[in-house]
Short mmCIF file of C-alpha atoms in Angstrom, two decimals:
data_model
loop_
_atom_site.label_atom_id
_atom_site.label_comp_id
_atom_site.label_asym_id
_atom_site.label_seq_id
_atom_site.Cartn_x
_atom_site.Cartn_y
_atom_site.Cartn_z
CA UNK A 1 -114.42 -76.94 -147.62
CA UNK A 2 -111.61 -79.28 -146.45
CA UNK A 3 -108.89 -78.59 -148.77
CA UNK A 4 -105.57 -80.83 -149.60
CA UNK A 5 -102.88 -78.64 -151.17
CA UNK A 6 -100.21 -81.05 -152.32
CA UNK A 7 -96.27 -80.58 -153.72
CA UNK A 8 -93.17 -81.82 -154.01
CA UNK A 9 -90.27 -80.69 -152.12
CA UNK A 10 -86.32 -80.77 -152.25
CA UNK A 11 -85.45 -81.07 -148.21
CA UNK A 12 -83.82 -77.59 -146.93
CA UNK A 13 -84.28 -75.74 -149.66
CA UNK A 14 -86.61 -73.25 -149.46
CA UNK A 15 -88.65 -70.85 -152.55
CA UNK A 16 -90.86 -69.63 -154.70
CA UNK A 17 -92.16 -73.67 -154.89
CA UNK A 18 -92.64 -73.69 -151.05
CA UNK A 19 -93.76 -70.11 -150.39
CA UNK A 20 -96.99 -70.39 -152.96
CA UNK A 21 -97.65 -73.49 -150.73
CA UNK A 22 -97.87 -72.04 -147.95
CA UNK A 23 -99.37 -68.52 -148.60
CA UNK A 24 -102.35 -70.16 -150.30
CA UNK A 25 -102.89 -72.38 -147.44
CA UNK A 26 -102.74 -69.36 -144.96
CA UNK A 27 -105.06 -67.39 -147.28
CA UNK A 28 -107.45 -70.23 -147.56
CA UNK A 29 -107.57 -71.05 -143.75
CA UNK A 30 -108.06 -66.85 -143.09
CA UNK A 31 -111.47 -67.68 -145.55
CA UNK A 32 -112.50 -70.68 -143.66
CA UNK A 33 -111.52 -73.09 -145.02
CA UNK A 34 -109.94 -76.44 -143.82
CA UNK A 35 -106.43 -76.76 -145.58
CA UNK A 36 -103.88 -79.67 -144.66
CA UNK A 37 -100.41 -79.12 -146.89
CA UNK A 38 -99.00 -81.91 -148.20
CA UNK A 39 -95.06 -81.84 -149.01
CA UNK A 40 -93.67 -84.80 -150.88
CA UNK A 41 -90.26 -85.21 -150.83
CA UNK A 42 -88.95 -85.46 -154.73
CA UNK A 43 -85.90 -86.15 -156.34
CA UNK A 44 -86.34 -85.79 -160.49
CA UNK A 45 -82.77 -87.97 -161.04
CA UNK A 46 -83.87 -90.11 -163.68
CA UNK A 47 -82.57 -93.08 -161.81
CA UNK A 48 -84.99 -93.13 -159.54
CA UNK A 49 -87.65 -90.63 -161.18
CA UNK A 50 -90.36 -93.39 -162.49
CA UNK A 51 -90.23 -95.25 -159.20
CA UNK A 52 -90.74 -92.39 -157.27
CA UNK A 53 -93.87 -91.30 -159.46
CA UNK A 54 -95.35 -94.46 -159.27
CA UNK A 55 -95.17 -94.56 -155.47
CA UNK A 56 -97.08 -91.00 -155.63
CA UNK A 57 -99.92 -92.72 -157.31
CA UNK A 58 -100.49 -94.94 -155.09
CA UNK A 59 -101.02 -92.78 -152.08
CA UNK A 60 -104.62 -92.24 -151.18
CA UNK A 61 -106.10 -89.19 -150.71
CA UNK A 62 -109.21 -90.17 -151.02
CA UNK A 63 -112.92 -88.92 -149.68
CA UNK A 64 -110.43 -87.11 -146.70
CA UNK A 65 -110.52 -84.27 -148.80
CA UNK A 66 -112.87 -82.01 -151.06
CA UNK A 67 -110.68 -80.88 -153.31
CA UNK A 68 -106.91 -81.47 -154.34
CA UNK A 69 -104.95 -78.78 -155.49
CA UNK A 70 -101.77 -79.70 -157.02
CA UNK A 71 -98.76 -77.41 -157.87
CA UNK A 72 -95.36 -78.57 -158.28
CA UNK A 73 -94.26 -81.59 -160.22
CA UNK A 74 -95.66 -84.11 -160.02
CA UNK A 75 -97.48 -83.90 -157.29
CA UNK A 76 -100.72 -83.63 -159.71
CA UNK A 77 -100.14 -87.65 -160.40
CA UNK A 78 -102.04 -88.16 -156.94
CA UNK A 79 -105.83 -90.01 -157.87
CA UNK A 80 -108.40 -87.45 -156.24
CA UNK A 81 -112.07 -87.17 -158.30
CA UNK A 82 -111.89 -83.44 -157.18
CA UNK A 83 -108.27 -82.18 -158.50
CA UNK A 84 -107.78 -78.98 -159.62
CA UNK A 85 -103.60 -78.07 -160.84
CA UNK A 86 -101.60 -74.97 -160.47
CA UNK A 87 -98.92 -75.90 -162.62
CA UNK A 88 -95.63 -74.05 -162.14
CA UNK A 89 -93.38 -75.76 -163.91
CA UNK A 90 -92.66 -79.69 -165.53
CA UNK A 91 -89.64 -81.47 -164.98
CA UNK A 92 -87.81 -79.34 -167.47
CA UNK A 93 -84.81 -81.72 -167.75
CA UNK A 94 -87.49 -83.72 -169.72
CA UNK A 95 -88.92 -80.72 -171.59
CA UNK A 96 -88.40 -77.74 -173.07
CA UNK A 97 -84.58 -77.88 -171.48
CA UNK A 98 -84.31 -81.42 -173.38
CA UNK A 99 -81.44 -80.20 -175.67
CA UNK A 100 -80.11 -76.77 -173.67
CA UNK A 101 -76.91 -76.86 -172.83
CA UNK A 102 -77.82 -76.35 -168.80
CA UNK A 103 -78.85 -80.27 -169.22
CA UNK A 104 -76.43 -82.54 -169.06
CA UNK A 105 -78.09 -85.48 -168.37
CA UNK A 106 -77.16 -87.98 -171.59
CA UNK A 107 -79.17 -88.38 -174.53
CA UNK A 108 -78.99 -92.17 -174.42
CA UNK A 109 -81.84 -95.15 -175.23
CA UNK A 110 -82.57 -95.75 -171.31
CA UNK A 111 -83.03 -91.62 -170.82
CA UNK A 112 -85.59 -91.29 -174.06
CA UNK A 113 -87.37 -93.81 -172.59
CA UNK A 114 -87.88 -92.34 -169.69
CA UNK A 115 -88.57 -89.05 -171.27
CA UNK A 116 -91.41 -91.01 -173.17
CA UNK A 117 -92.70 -92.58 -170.08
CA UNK A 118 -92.72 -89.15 -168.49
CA UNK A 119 -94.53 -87.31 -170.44
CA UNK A 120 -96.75 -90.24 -170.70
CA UNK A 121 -97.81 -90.23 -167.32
CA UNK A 122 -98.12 -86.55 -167.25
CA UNK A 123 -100.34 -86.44 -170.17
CA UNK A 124 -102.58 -88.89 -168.04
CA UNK A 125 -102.20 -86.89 -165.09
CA UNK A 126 -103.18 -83.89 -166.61
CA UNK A 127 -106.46 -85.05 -168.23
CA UNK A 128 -107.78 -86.01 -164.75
CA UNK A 129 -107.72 -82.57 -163.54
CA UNK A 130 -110.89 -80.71 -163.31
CA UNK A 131 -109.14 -77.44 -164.39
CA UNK A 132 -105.73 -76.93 -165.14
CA UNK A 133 -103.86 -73.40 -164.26
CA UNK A 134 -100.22 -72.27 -165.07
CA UNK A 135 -98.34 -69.26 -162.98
CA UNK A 136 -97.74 -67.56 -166.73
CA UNK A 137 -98.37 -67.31 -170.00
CA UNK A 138 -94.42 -69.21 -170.90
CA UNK A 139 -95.51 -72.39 -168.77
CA UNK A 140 -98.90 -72.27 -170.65
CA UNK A 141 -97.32 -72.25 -173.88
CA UNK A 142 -95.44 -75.19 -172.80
CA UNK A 143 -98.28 -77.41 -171.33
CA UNK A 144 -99.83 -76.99 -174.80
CA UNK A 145 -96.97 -77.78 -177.18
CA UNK A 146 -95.72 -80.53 -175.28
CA UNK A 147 -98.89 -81.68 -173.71
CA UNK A 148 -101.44 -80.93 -176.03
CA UNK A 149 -102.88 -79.13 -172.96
CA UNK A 150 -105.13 -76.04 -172.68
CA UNK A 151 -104.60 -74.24 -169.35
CA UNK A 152 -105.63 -70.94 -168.11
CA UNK A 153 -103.13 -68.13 -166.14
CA UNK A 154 -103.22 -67.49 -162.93
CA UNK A 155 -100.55 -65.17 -161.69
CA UNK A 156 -99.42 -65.94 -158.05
CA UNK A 157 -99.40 -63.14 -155.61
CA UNK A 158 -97.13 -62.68 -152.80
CA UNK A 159 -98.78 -63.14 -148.43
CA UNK A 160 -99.65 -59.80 -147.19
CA UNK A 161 -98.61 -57.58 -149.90
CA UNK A 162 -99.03 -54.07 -147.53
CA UNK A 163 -96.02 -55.09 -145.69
CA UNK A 164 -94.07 -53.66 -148.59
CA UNK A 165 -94.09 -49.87 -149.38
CA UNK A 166 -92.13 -47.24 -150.42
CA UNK A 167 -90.08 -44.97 -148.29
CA UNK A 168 -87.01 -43.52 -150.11
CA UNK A 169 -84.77 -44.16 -153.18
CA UNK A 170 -81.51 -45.13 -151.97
CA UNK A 171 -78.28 -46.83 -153.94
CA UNK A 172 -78.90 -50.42 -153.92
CA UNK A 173 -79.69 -52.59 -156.80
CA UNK A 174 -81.59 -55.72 -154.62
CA UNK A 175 -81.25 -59.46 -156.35
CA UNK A 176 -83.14 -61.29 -153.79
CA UNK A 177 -83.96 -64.62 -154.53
CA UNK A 178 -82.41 -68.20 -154.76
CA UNK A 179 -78.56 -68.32 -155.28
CA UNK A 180 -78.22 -70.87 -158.35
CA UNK A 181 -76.46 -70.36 -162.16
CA UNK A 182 -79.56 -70.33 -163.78
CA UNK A 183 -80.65 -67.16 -162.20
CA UNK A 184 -77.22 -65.47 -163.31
CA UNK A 185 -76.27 -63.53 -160.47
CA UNK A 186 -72.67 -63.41 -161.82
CA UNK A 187 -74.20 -61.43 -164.52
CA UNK A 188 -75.33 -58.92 -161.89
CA UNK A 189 -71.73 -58.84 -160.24
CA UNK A 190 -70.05 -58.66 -163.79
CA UNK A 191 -72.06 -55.51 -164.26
CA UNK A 192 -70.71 -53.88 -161.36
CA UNK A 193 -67.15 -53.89 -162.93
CA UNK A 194 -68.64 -51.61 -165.74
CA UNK A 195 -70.68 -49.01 -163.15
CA UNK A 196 -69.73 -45.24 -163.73
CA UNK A 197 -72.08 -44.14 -160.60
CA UNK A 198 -71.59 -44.91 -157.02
CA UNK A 199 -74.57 -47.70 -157.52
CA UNK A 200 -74.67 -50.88 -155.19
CA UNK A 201 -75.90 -54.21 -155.74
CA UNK A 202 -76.94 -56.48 -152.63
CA UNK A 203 -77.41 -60.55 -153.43
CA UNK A 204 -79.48 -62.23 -150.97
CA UNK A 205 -80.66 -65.92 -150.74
CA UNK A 206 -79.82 -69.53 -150.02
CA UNK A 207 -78.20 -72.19 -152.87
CA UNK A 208 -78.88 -75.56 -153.36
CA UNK A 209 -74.87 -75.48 -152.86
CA UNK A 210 -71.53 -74.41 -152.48
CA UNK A 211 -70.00 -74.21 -155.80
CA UNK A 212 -71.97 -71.42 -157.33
CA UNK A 213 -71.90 -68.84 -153.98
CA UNK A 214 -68.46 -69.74 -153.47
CA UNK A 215 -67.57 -68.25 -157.01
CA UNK A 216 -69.68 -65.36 -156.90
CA UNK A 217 -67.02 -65.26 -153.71
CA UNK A 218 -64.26 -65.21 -155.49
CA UNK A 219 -65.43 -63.18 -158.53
CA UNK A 220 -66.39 -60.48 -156.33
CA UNK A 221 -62.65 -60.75 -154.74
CA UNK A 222 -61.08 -61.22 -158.02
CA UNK A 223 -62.35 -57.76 -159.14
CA UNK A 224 -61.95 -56.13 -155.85
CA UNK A 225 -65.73 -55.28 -155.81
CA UNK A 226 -66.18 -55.67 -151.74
CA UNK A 227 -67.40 -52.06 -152.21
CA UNK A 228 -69.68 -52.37 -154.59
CA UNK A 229 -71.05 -55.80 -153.61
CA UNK A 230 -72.95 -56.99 -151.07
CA UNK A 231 -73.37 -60.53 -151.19
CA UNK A 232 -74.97 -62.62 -148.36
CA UNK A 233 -76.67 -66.72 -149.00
CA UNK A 234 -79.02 -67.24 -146.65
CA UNK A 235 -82.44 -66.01 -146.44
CA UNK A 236 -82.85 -62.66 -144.33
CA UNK A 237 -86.39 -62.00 -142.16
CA UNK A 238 -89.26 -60.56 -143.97
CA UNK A 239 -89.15 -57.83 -142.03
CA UNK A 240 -85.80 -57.17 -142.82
CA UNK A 241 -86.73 -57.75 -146.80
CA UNK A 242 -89.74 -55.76 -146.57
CA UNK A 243 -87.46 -52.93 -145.24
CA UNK A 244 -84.83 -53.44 -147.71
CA UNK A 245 -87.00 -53.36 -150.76
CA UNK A 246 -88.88 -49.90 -149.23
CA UNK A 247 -85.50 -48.05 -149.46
CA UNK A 248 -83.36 -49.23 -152.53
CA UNK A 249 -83.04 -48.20 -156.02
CA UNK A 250 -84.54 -50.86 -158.02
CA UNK A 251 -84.69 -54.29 -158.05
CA UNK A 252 -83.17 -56.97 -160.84
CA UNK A 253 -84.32 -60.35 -161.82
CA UNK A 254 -82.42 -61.98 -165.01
CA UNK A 255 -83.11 -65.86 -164.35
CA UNK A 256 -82.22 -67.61 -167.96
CA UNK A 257 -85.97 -68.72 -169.62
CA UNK A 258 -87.60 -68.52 -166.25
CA UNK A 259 -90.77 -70.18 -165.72
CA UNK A 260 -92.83 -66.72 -164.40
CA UNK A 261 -92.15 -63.36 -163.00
CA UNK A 262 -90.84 -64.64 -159.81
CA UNK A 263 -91.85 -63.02 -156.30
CA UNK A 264 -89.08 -60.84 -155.91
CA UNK A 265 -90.27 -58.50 -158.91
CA UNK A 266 -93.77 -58.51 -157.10
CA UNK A 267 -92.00 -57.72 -153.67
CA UNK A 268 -90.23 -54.75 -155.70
CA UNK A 269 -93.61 -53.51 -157.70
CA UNK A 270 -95.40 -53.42 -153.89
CA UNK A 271 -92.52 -51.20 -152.97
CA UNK A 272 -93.24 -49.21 -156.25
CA UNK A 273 -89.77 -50.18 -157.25
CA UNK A 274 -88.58 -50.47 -161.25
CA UNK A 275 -87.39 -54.03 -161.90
CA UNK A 276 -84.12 -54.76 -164.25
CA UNK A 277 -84.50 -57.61 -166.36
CA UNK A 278 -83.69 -59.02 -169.77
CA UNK A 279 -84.72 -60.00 -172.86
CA UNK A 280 -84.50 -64.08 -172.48
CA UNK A 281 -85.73 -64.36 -168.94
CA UNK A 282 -88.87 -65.88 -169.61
CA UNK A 283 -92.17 -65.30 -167.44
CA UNK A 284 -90.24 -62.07 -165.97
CA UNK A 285 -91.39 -60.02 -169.34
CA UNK A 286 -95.30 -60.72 -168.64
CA UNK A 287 -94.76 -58.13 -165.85
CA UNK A 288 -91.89 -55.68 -166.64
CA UNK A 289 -92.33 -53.74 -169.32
CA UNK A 290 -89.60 -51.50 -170.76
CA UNK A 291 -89.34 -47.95 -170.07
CA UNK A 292 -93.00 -48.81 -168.35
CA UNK A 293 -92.49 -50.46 -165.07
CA UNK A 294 -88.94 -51.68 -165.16
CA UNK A 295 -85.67 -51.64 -167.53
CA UNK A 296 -85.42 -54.65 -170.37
CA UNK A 297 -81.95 -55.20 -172.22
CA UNK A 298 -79.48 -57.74 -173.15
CA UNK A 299 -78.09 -60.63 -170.87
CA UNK A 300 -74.89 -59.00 -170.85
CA UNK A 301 -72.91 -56.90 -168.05
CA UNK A 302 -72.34 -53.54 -170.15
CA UNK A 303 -75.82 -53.56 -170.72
CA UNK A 304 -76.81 -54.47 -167.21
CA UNK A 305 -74.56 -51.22 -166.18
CA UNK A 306 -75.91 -49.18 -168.23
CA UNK A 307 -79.03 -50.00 -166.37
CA UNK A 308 -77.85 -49.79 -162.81
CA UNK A 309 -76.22 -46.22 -163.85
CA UNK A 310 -78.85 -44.43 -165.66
CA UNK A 311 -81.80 -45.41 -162.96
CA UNK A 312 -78.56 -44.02 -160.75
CA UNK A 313 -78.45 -40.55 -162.37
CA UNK A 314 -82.25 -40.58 -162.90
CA UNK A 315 -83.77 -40.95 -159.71
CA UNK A 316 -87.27 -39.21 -161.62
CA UNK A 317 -87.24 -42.06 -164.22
CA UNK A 318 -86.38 -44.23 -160.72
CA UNK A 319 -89.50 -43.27 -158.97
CA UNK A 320 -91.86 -42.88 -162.71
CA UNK A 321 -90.96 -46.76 -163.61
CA UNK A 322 -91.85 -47.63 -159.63
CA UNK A 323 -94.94 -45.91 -159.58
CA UNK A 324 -96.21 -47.68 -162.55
CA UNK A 325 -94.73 -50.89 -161.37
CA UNK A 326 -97.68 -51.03 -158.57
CA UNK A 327 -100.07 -49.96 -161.09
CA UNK A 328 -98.78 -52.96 -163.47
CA UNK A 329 -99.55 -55.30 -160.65
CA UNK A 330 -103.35 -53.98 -160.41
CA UNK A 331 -103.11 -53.82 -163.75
CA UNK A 332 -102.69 -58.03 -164.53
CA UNK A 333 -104.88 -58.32 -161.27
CA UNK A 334 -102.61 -60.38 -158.92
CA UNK A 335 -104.56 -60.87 -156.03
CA UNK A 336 -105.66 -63.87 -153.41
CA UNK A 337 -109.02 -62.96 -153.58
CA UNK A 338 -109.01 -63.69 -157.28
CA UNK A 339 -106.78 -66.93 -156.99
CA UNK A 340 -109.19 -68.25 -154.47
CA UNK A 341 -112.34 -67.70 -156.81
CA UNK A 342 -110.27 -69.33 -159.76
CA UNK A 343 -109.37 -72.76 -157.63
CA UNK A 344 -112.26 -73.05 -155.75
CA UNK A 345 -114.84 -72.78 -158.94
#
């Protein structure tokens, strides 16, 4: 089958929005198939948005392919007679983070309007699709109350999941993922002023910008923490990941209302390592489950460090959560071959 797979793209900044782009194309290809990827370059600034969707309709896809997938928004405005979504996430700006306080964008006539055109043209967009998928349960539940939309989950797995395993429990708490607010590393760093135990924590990954990795900078050199903190923005090999994750403690993941588990709990459960998370981050809590897989508690630091400590001076609980963190994963059957047989029927 000759296969479009088609999102949009911020320039340079790499993800959880590119990587499911590109491991499904790979894992399509290694079936047979035919797979061209299609990155659009988006900017959701609601200057500019409506123009910018309307140019997206008019491309042409067309008889070229046999089926359009569409993932990231909103790429699934493309016309194709064969288009199938994976919807990770709306413009949230226009959605369900309409009146959070992590949107500033102003409330005034122009901006409702193009909030109502928005979800106009979504609800449009959606109804052409021949089946309509979310990456969790919290981005299903959105598509229906603010869409009217029925969807089914489909839980994205990570490429070549045997390149993570476990080898040892060592002292490092692992955040691995994009540097930005709304995944609340300084939460993580906070914590590490409250530790009783020799525990670590190592940040890893790239920022859309300066400002928020240059004050986990300075809070980490505020509070004298150089020992406890390792703190690095850029992305690091997968080799070098994979090895990371097979020798640390655990692994944490508090995003604010996030829109699914996000990979680096799935590269942690492969290692059979627990995952720390909390009880407002979203999509994370359809795969950690407290005192099952992972640790679940309060967006605060003291909480956090209570975490970090007691996995610390437990290494039995440790290895018990990480055990059944692989089994959770077989459990909610996150797997390509399934993803494949979901799109492609």
């Amino acid at each position: 089958m000759k296969i479009a797979i088609c999102s949009t793209i911020v320039p340079f900044i790499d993800g959880g929005g590119r990587f499911i782009v590109k491991w499904l194309a790979a894992t399509l290809r290694m079936r047979g198939h035919q797979v061209e990827e299609i990155y659009l370059p988006f900017s959701d600034h609601p200057d500019i948005l409506m123009e910018q969707i309307m140019g997206l309709r008019l491309l042409e896809i067309g008889s070229s392919a046999d089926r359009l997938i569409a993932l990231r928004p909103p790429s699934y405005v493309l016309p194709h007679e064969n288009k199938v979504l994976w919807f990770i996430h709306h413009i949230r700006i226009f959605y369900d983070l309409w009146d959070h306080a992590y949107n500033t964008t102003p409330k005034t006539p122009a901006m409702r309007s193009v909030r109502a055109a928005l979800m106009a043209v979504d609800n449009r967009a959606l109804c052409e699709s021949r089946q309509v998928f979310t990456n969790s349960h919290v981005v299903g539940n959105r598509l229906r109350k603010f869409n009217g939309i029925e969807s089914q989950t489909l839980y994205p797995p990570i490429f070549e999941p045997e390149r993570f395993g476990f080898k040892s429990l060592g002292d490092e708490i692992l955040y691995f993922c994009r540097v930005e607010h709304h995944k609340r590393q300084h939460l993580a760093v906070e914590a590490m002023k409250h530790v009783k135990t020799p525990v670590r924590l190592r940040i890893c990954g790239s920022s859309i910008g300066r400002n928020y990795p240059d004050s986990l900078k300075k809070m980490i050199s505020d509070n004298r923490l150089e020992s406890k903190v390792t703190a690095s923005f850029e992305w690091i090999s997968e080799v070098e990941k994979a090895d990371a994750f097979s020798h640390c403690l655990a692994a944490i993941y508090i995003p604010l209302d996030e829109d699914s588990y996000g990979y680096t709990s799935l590269e942690a459960s492969h290692s059979s390592k627990a995952v720390i998370t909390t009880h407002d981050s979203g999509g994370v809590l359809e795969l950690v489950e407290h005192e099952n897989n992972g640790l679940v508690c309060e967006p605060t630091p003291e909480a956090l460090a209570e975490c970090f400590d007691r996995l610390y001076e437990n290494r039995r609980l440790a290895r018990e959560l990480g055990c059944r963190a692989e089994a959770r994963v077989r459990e909610l059957n996150i797997t390509w071959d399934h993803v494949v047989e979901r799109l492609l029927s």
